[in-house]
Amino acid sequence: MRAAPTRRILGVGLLLALVVTACSSGSNTDTASDATDLPAGTEDLVGRYAHYDVVAYQDTTMKVLIISTGFSDLELRDGELWNTMTFCHADVANDVNLEITISDAATQAIVPIATPVEVTEVNGKLHIARPPTPTPIGIKIDNPATEALPSDPNDPRIFDADGDGHPGVTSSVKVSDALRGDIYLARREIFIYNLTSQSPNLLTGTITDKSEQLILGASNPAFLVAAQWKQIDDPARNPVIWKRVGADWDCDRLAAERASIFPPQPLADW
């Protein structure tokens, strides 16, 4: 027997906060004390890329895709390649025709720290591995790398990250005109990227999600139903694309040109 629509709603709403998928324009300015030897051609990777990633999840009632876009910047610092990421927008696809949205303000609240990435060469191609940089969203955590989310939705460290007057970040869900509402979440985003350079202007790969979340509340109590979501183990359903763009690109331009540089919206049809 399939679960009620409200269970499906909540599950999707919870996933929206990760939207966006993973990294960011963090404020960490530390540099590594020991320079590493980088493969030849690594310097050619330096620059700004528009990024696109998809994370596929499911539970017993529903399949969901979170599709995120933003920017990924690569730069050399003291002999290492560093990655800084920012997020612009996120969309959601599902297999039960729910309308699910998360604001750009909530998506852009994801600001992981910049981090050095591992660069290797395999069969003549450069590979980039971006390690997890746990990032709190909607809650202030002193050491997000080691400190898990609290279990108390009234924790005093929770704040309104997207500026909408509600705690944490908000996702909105509509089942019908009579059944709709908002879910308020705090999250610890934990993503891993693995990419391969296909050309000087294109990297492709996969994303792995290990994020955590805390339900803070909802505009409709019917949405406060626990859901156990898991990323599906299928690299083809969790793709990442980084496409080189100019240093002057911003979120507005990416929104205007997205259809010309990235694939059409995928379907939750596995």
C-alpha positions as a LaTeX table, in Angstrom:
\begin{tabular}{lrrr}
\hline
Residue & $x$ (\AA) & $y$ (\AA) & $z$ (\AA) \\
\hline
Met1 & 0.00 & 0.00 & 0.00 \\
Arg2 & 1.44 & 3.39 & $-0.99$ \\
Ala3 & 1.90 & 6.07 & 1.63 \\
Ala4 & $-0.35$ & 9.11 & 1.79 \\
Pro5 & 0.54 & 12.17 & $-0.33$ \\
Thr6 & 1.62 & 14.12 & 2.72 \\
Arg7 & 4.45 & 11.67 & 3.33 \\
Arg8 & 5.64 & 12.14 & $-0.22$ \\
Ile9 & 5.44 & 15.91 & 0.17 \\
Leu10 & 7.62 & 15.99 & 3.20 \\
Gly11 & 10.24 & 13.74 & 1.75 \\
Val12 & 10.70 & 15.94 & $-1.27$ \\
Gly13 & 10.68 & 19.10 & 0.76 \\
Leu14 & 13.46 & 17.80 & 2.95 \\
Leu15 & 15.62 & 17.03 & $-0.02$ \\
Leu16 & 15.21 & 20.48 & $-1.50$ \\
Ala17 & 17.47 & 22.10 & 1.00 \\
Leu18 & 20.42 & 20.18 & $-0.28$ \\
Val19 & 19.76 & 21.48 & $-3.62$ \\
Val20 & 21.39 & 22.29 & $-4.58$ \\
Thr21 & 23.84 & 20.45 & $-4.45$ \\
Ala22 & 27.15 & 20.88 & $-2.52$ \\
Cys23 & 29.88 & 23.42 & $-2.43$ \\
Ser24 & 30.62 & 27.08 & $-2.61$ \\
Ser25 & 32.16 & 30.48 & $-2.31$ \\
Gly26 & 33.45 & 29.89 & 1.16 \\
Ser27 & 35.43 & 32.38 & 3.14 \\
Asn28 & 38.29 & 30.04 & 4.10 \\
Thr29 & 41.53 & 31.77 & 3.09 \\
Asp30 & 43.98 & 29.25 & 4.56 \\
Thr31 & 46.49 & 27.74 & 2.16 \\
Ala32 & 48.24 & 24.42 & 2.43 \\
Ser33 & 51.68 & 24.53 & 4.05 \\
Asp34 & 53.12 & 21.83 & 1.79 \\
Ala35 & 52.77 & 22.24 & $-1.97$ \\
Thr36 & 51.94 & 19.11 & $-3.91$ \\
Asp37 & 53.23 & 18.02 & $-7.30$ \\
Leu38 & 50.46 & 18.53 & $-9.83$ \\
Pro39 & 50.18 & 16.67 & $-13.14$ \\
Ala40 & 51.16 & 18.51 & $-16.30$ \\
Gly41 & 48.31 & 20.58 & $-17.67$ \\
Thr42 & 46.69 & 21.29 & $-14.29$ \\
Glu43 & 47.22 & 25.03 & $-14.80$ \\
Asp44 & 44.98 & 24.83 & $-17.86$ \\
Leu45 & 42.07 & 23.95 & $-15.57$ \\
Val46 & 42.18 & 27.31 & $-13.80$ \\
Gly47 & 39.12 & 29.48 & $-14.37$ \\
Arg48 & 35.38 & 29.74 & $-13.86$ \\
Tyr49 & 32.94 & 26.98 & $-14.80$ \\
Ala50 & 29.17 & 26.91 & $-14.81$ \\
His51 & 28.24 & 23.77 & $-12.90$ \\
Tyr52 & 25.24 & 21.46 & $-13.16$ \\
Asp53 & 24.61 & 18.48 & $-10.94$ \\
Val54 & 21.80 & 16.04 & $-10.31$ \\
Val55 & 21.25 & 13.97 & $-7.17$ \\
Ala56 & 18.78 & 11.08 & $-7.40$ \\
Tyr57 & 16.98 & 9.85 & $-4.29$ \\
Gln58 & 14.15 & 7.52 & $-3.46$ \\
Asp59 & 12.28 & 5.92 & $-0.60$ \\
Thr60 & 9.47 & 3.38 & $-0.66$ \\
Thr61 & 6.92 & 5.87 & $-2.02$ \\
Met62 & 8.68 & 8.25 & $-4.34$ \\
Lys63 & 11.62 & 9.03 & $-6.65$ \\
Val64 & 13.17 & 12.49 & $-6.63$ \\
Leu65 & 15.84 & 14.40 & $-8.55$ \\
Ile66 & 17.43 & 17.59 & $-7.23$ \\
Ile67 & 18.95 & 19.54 & $-10.14$ \\
Ser68 & 21.34 & 22.33 & $-9.13$ \\
Thr69 & 23.20 & 25.00 & $-11.08$ \\
Gly70 & 25.84 & 27.51 & $-10.08$ \\
Phe71 & 29.56 & 28.17 & $-10.49$ \\
Ser72 & 32.78 & 26.36 & $-9.73$ \\
Asp73 & 36.05 & 28.31 & $-9.68$ \\
Leu74 & 39.47 & 26.68 & $-9.84$ \\
Glu75 & 42.66 & 28.51 & $-8.90$ \\
Leu76 & 46.25 & 27.66 & $-8.03$ \\
Arg77 & 47.39 & 28.42 & $-4.49$ \\
Asp78 & 50.91 & 27.53 & $-3.35$ \\
Gly79 & 51.20 & 24.63 & $-5.74$ \\
Glu80 & 47.72 & 23.21 & $-5.14$ \\
Leu81 & 44.50 & 23.47 & $-7.12$ \\
Trp82 & 41.70 & 24.97 & $-5.04$ \\
Asn83 & 37.97 & 24.83 & $-5.72$ \\
Thr84 & 35.38 & 27.42 & $-4.69$ \\
Met85 & 31.71 & 26.82 & $-5.46$ \\
Thr86 & 28.55 & 28.93 & $-5.41$ \\
Phe87 & 24.96 & 27.92 & $-6.06$ \\
Cys88 & 22.36 & 29.85 & $-8.02$ \\
His89 & 19.22 & 27.79 & $-8.59$ \\
Ala90 & 17.68 & 24.38 & $-7.97$ \\
Asp91 & 14.83 & 22.44 & $-9.54$ \\
Val92 & 13.08 & 19.29 & $-8.43$ \\
Ala93 & 11.67 & 16.45 & $-10.49$ \\
Asn94 & 9.65 & 13.55 & $-9.08$ \\
Asp95 & 7.56 & 10.63 & $-10.26$ \\
Val96 & 4.28 & 11.56 & $-8.50$ \\
Asn97 & 3.65 & 14.98 & $-10.06$ \\
Leu98 & 4.10 & 17.08 & $-6.94$ \\
Glu99 & 4.98 & 20.76 & $-7.38$ \\
Ile100 & 8.08 & 21.37 & $-5.31$ \\
Thr101 & 10.06 & 24.59 & $-5.17$ \\
Ile102 & 12.89 & 26.12 & $-3.23$ \\
Ser103 & 13.77 & 29.77 & $-3.57$ \\
Asp104 & 17.00 & 31.01 & $-5.05$ \\
Ala105 & 17.65 & 32.69 & $-1.70$ \\
Ala106 & 17.59 & 29.30 & 0.00 \\
Thr107 & 19.75 & 27.73 & $-2.70$ \\
Gln108 & 22.28 & 30.54 & $-2.51$ \\
Ala109 & 22.48 & 30.12 & 1.28 \\
Ile110 & 24.66 & 27.05 & 0.65 \\
Val111 & 28.19 & 28.39 & 1.10 \\
Pro112 & 30.74 & 25.63 & 1.77 \\
Ile113 & 34.37 & 26.57 & 2.34 \\
Ala114 & 36.87 & 26.63 & $-0.49$ \\
Thr115 & 39.09 & 23.56 & $-0.49$ \\
Pro116 & 42.11 & 22.08 & $-2.27$ \\
Val117 & 41.20 & 19.28 & $-4.67$ \\
Glu118 & 43.14 & 16.17 & $-5.60$ \\
Val119 & 44.35 & 16.14 & $-9.21$ \\
Thr120 & 45.56 & 12.94 & $-10.86$ \\
Glu121 & 46.23 & 11.79 & $-14.41$ \\
Val122 & 44.78 & 8.51 & $-15.67$ \\
Asn123 & 45.09 & 7.36 & $-19.28$ \\
Gly124 & 46.01 & 10.83 & $-20.42$ \\
Lys125 & 43.09 & 12.61 & $-18.73$ \\
Leu126 & 43.13 & 14.77 & $-15.61$ \\
His127 & 40.82 & 13.76 & $-12.77$ \\
Ile128 & 39.61 & 16.06 & $-9.99$ \\
Ala129 & 38.32 & 14.79 & $-6.64$ \\
Arg130 & 36.68 & 17.43 & $-4.45$ \\
Pro131 & 36.55 & 16.18 & $-0.84$ \\
Pro132 & 33.50 & 16.69 & 1.38 \\
Thr133 & 33.34 & 20.07 & 3.09 \\
Pro134 & 30.41 & 19.74 & 5.56 \\
Thr135 & 28.41 & 22.96 & 5.41 \\
Pro136 & 25.66 & 23.98 & 7.87 \\
Ile137 & 22.55 & 25.59 & 6.39 \\
Gly138 & 20.14 & 27.41 & 8.68 \\
Ile139 & 22.18 & 26.66 & 11.81 \\
Lys140 & 25.48 & 27.98 & 13.14 \\
Ile141 & 27.86 & 25.13 & 13.96 \\
Asp142 & 31.37 & 25.86 & 15.22 \\
Asn143 & 32.98 & 22.83 & 13.59 \\
Pro144 & 30.74 & 21.50 & 10.81 \\
Ala145 & 33.38 & 18.95 & 9.77 \\
Thr146 & 32.98 & 16.99 & 13.03 \\
Glu147 & 29.86 & 18.33 & 14.75 \\
Ala148 & 26.58 & 16.68 & 13.71 \\
Leu149 & 23.26 & 18.45 & 13.49 \\
Pro150 & 21.37 & 18.74 & 16.78 \\
Ser151 & 18.10 & 16.88 & 17.24 \\
Asp152 & 16.25 & 19.82 & 18.81 \\
Pro153 & 14.33 & 22.04 & 16.33 \\
Asn154 & 14.42 & 24.79 & 18.96 \\
Asp155 & 18.22 & 24.86 & 19.17 \\
Pro156 & 19.23 & 28.53 & 19.71 \\
Arg157 & 21.82 & 28.33 & 16.93 \\
Ile158 & 19.11 & 27.98 & 14.27 \\
Phe159 & 18.54 & 31.11 & 12.18 \\
Asp160 & 16.62 & 32.30 & 9.13 \\
Ala161 & 19.16 & 31.56 & 6.38 \\
Asp162 & 17.01 & 32.55 & 3.40 \\
Gly163 & 15.47 & 35.70 & 4.91 \\
Asp164 & 11.81 & 34.65 & 4.58 \\
Gly165 & 10.89 & 35.08 & 8.23 \\
His166 & 10.99 & 31.35 & 9.05 \\
Pro167 & 13.75 & 29.30 & 10.69 \\
Gly168 & 16.34 & 27.55 & 8.55 \\
Val169 & 15.55 & 27.34 & 4.84 \\
Thr170 & 12.11 & 26.80 & 3.37 \\
Ser171 & 10.85 & 24.41 & 0.69 \\
Ser172 & 7.32 & 24.66 & $-0.68$ \\
Val173 & 5.14 & 21.78 & $-1.84$ \\
Lys174 & 1.79 & 21.64 & $-3.61$ \\
Val175 & $-0.29$ & 18.50 & $-3.96$ \\
Ser176 & $-3.48$ & 20.32 & $-4.90$ \\
Asp177 & $-5.06$ & 23.73 & $-4.41$ \\
Ala178 & $-6.39$ & 22.48 & $-1.08$ \\
Leu179 & $-3.20$ & 20.78 & 0.08 \\
Arg180 & $-0.02$ & 22.84 & $-0.03$ \\
Gly181 & 2.45 & 24.28 & 2.41 \\
Asp182 & 6.02 & 24.98 & 3.48 \\
Ile183 & 8.59 & 22.89 & 5.33 \\
Tyr184 & 11.37 & 24.52 & 7.37 \\
Leu185 & 14.73 & 22.76 & 7.52 \\
Ala186 & 18.26 & 22.95 & 8.86 \\
Arg187 & 20.89 & 20.87 & 7.09 \\
Arg188 & 24.50 & 19.82 & 7.09 \\
Glu189 & 25.42 & 19.52 & 3.43 \\
Ile190 & 28.05 & 16.89 & 2.70 \\
Phe191 & 28.89 & 16.29 & $-0.96$ \\
Ile192 & 31.77 & 14.70 & $-2.85$ \\
Tyr193 & 32.57 & 15.45 & $-6.50$ \\
Asn194 & 34.64 & 13.29 & $-8.86$ \\
Leu195 & 35.28 & 14.69 & $-12.33$ \\
Thr196 & 37.33 & 14.01 & $-15.45$ \\
Ser197 & 38.60 & 16.65 & $-17.86$ \\
Gln198 & 37.09 & 15.86 & $-21.26$ \\
Ser199 & 38.54 & 18.98 & $-22.93$ \\
Pro200 & 40.08 & 22.28 & $-21.80$ \\
Asn201 & 36.55 & 23.64 & $-21.33$ \\
Leu202 & 34.58 & 20.66 & $-20.02$ \\
Leu203 & 34.71 & 18.37 & $-16.98$ \\
Thr204 & 32.17 & 15.65 & $-16.28$ \\
Gly205 & 31.66 & 13.20 & $-13.45$ \\
Thr206 & 29.44 & 12.24 & $-10.53$ \\
Ile207 & 28.30 & 13.53 & $-7.15$ \\
Thr208 & 27.90 & 11.60 & $-3.88$ \\
Asp209 & 25.59 & 12.92 & $-1.16$ \\
Lys210 & 25.99 & 12.19 & 2.56 \\
Ser211 & 24.00 & 15.14 & 3.90 \\
Glu212 & 22.03 & 15.35 & 7.15 \\
Gln213 & 18.83 & 17.25 & 7.92 \\
Leu214 & 16.63 & 18.43 & 10.77 \\
Ile215 & 12.94 & 19.25 & 10.39 \\
Leu216 & 12.29 & 22.54 & 12.17 \\
Gly217 & 8.57 & 22.85 & 11.46 \\
Ala218 & 5.93 & 23.20 & 8.76 \\
Ser219 & 3.05 & 25.48 & 7.87 \\
Asn220 & 0.80 & 22.40 & 7.85 \\
Pro221 & 1.27 & 19.70 & 10.52 \\
Ala222 & 0.38 & 17.07 & 7.93 \\
Phe223 & 3.81 & 17.63 & 6.39 \\
Leu224 & 5.65 & 16.64 & 9.56 \\
Val225 & 6.03 & 13.00 & 8.59 \\
Ala226 & 9.44 & 11.35 & 8.66 \\
Ala227 & 10.84 & 10.03 & 5.39 \\
Gln228 & 13.90 & 7.87 & 4.86 \\
Trp229 & 15.62 & 9.00 & 1.68 \\
Lys230 & 18.68 & 7.46 & 0.10 \\
Gln231 & 20.74 & 8.44 & $-2.91$ \\
Ile232 & 20.49 & 5.73 & $-5.54$ \\
Asp233 & 23.70 & 3.96 & $-6.46$ \\
Asp234 & 23.77 & 4.80 & $-10.16$ \\
Pro235 & 26.43 & 7.23 & $-11.46$ \\
Ala236 & 24.38 & 7.86 & $-14.60$ \\
Arg237 & 21.57 & 9.29 & $-12.44$ \\
Asn238 & 23.93 & 11.50 & $-10.40$ \\
Pro239 & 25.86 & 13.42 & $-13.06$ \\
Val240 & 28.01 & 16.52 & $-12.75$ \\
Ile241 & 28.95 & 18.87 & $-15.60$ \\
Trp242 & 31.38 & 21.79 & $-15.32$ \\
Lys243 & 31.50 & 23.95 & $-18.46$ \\
Arg244 & 33.98 & 26.81 & $-18.75$ \\
Val245 & 32.48 & 30.32 & $-18.85$ \\
Gly246 & 33.80 & 33.84 & $-18.54$ \\
Ala247 & 34.87 & 35.29 & $-15.21$ \\
Asp248 & 32.05 & 37.86 & $-15.50$ \\
Trp249 & 29.23 & 35.30 & $-15.55$ \\
Asp250 & 26.70 & 35.62 & $-12.72$ \\
Cys251 & 23.49 & 33.83 & $-11.72$ \\
Asp252 & 21.32 & 35.98 & $-13.99$ \\
Arg253 & 23.37 & 35.14 & $-17.06$ \\
Leu254 & 23.50 & 31.46 & $-16.14$ \\
Ala255 & 19.72 & 31.40 & $-15.85$ \\
Ala256 & 19.39 & 33.06 & $-19.26$ \\
Glu257 & 21.83 & 30.68 & $-21.02$ \\
Arg258 & 21.30 & 27.47 & $-19.10$ \\
Ala259 & 19.34 & 25.76 & $-21.87$ \\
Ser260 & 22.15 & 26.30 & $-24.35$ \\
Ile261 & 24.95 & 24.83 & $-22.23$ \\
Phe262 & 23.33 & 22.09 & $-20.12$ \\
Pro263 & 21.02 & 19.14 & $-20.83$ \\
Pro264 & 17.22 & 19.38 & $-20.60$ \\
Gln265 & 15.64 & 18.67 & $-17.24$ \\
Pro266 & 15.92 & 14.94 & $-16.45$ \\
Leu267 & 13.02 & 12.73 & $-15.41$ \\
Ala268 & 12.67 & 10.60 & $-12.29$ \\
Asp269 & 11.85 & 7.59 & $-14.44$ \\
Trp270 & 14.12 & 4.75 & $-13.32$ \\
\hline
\end{tabular}
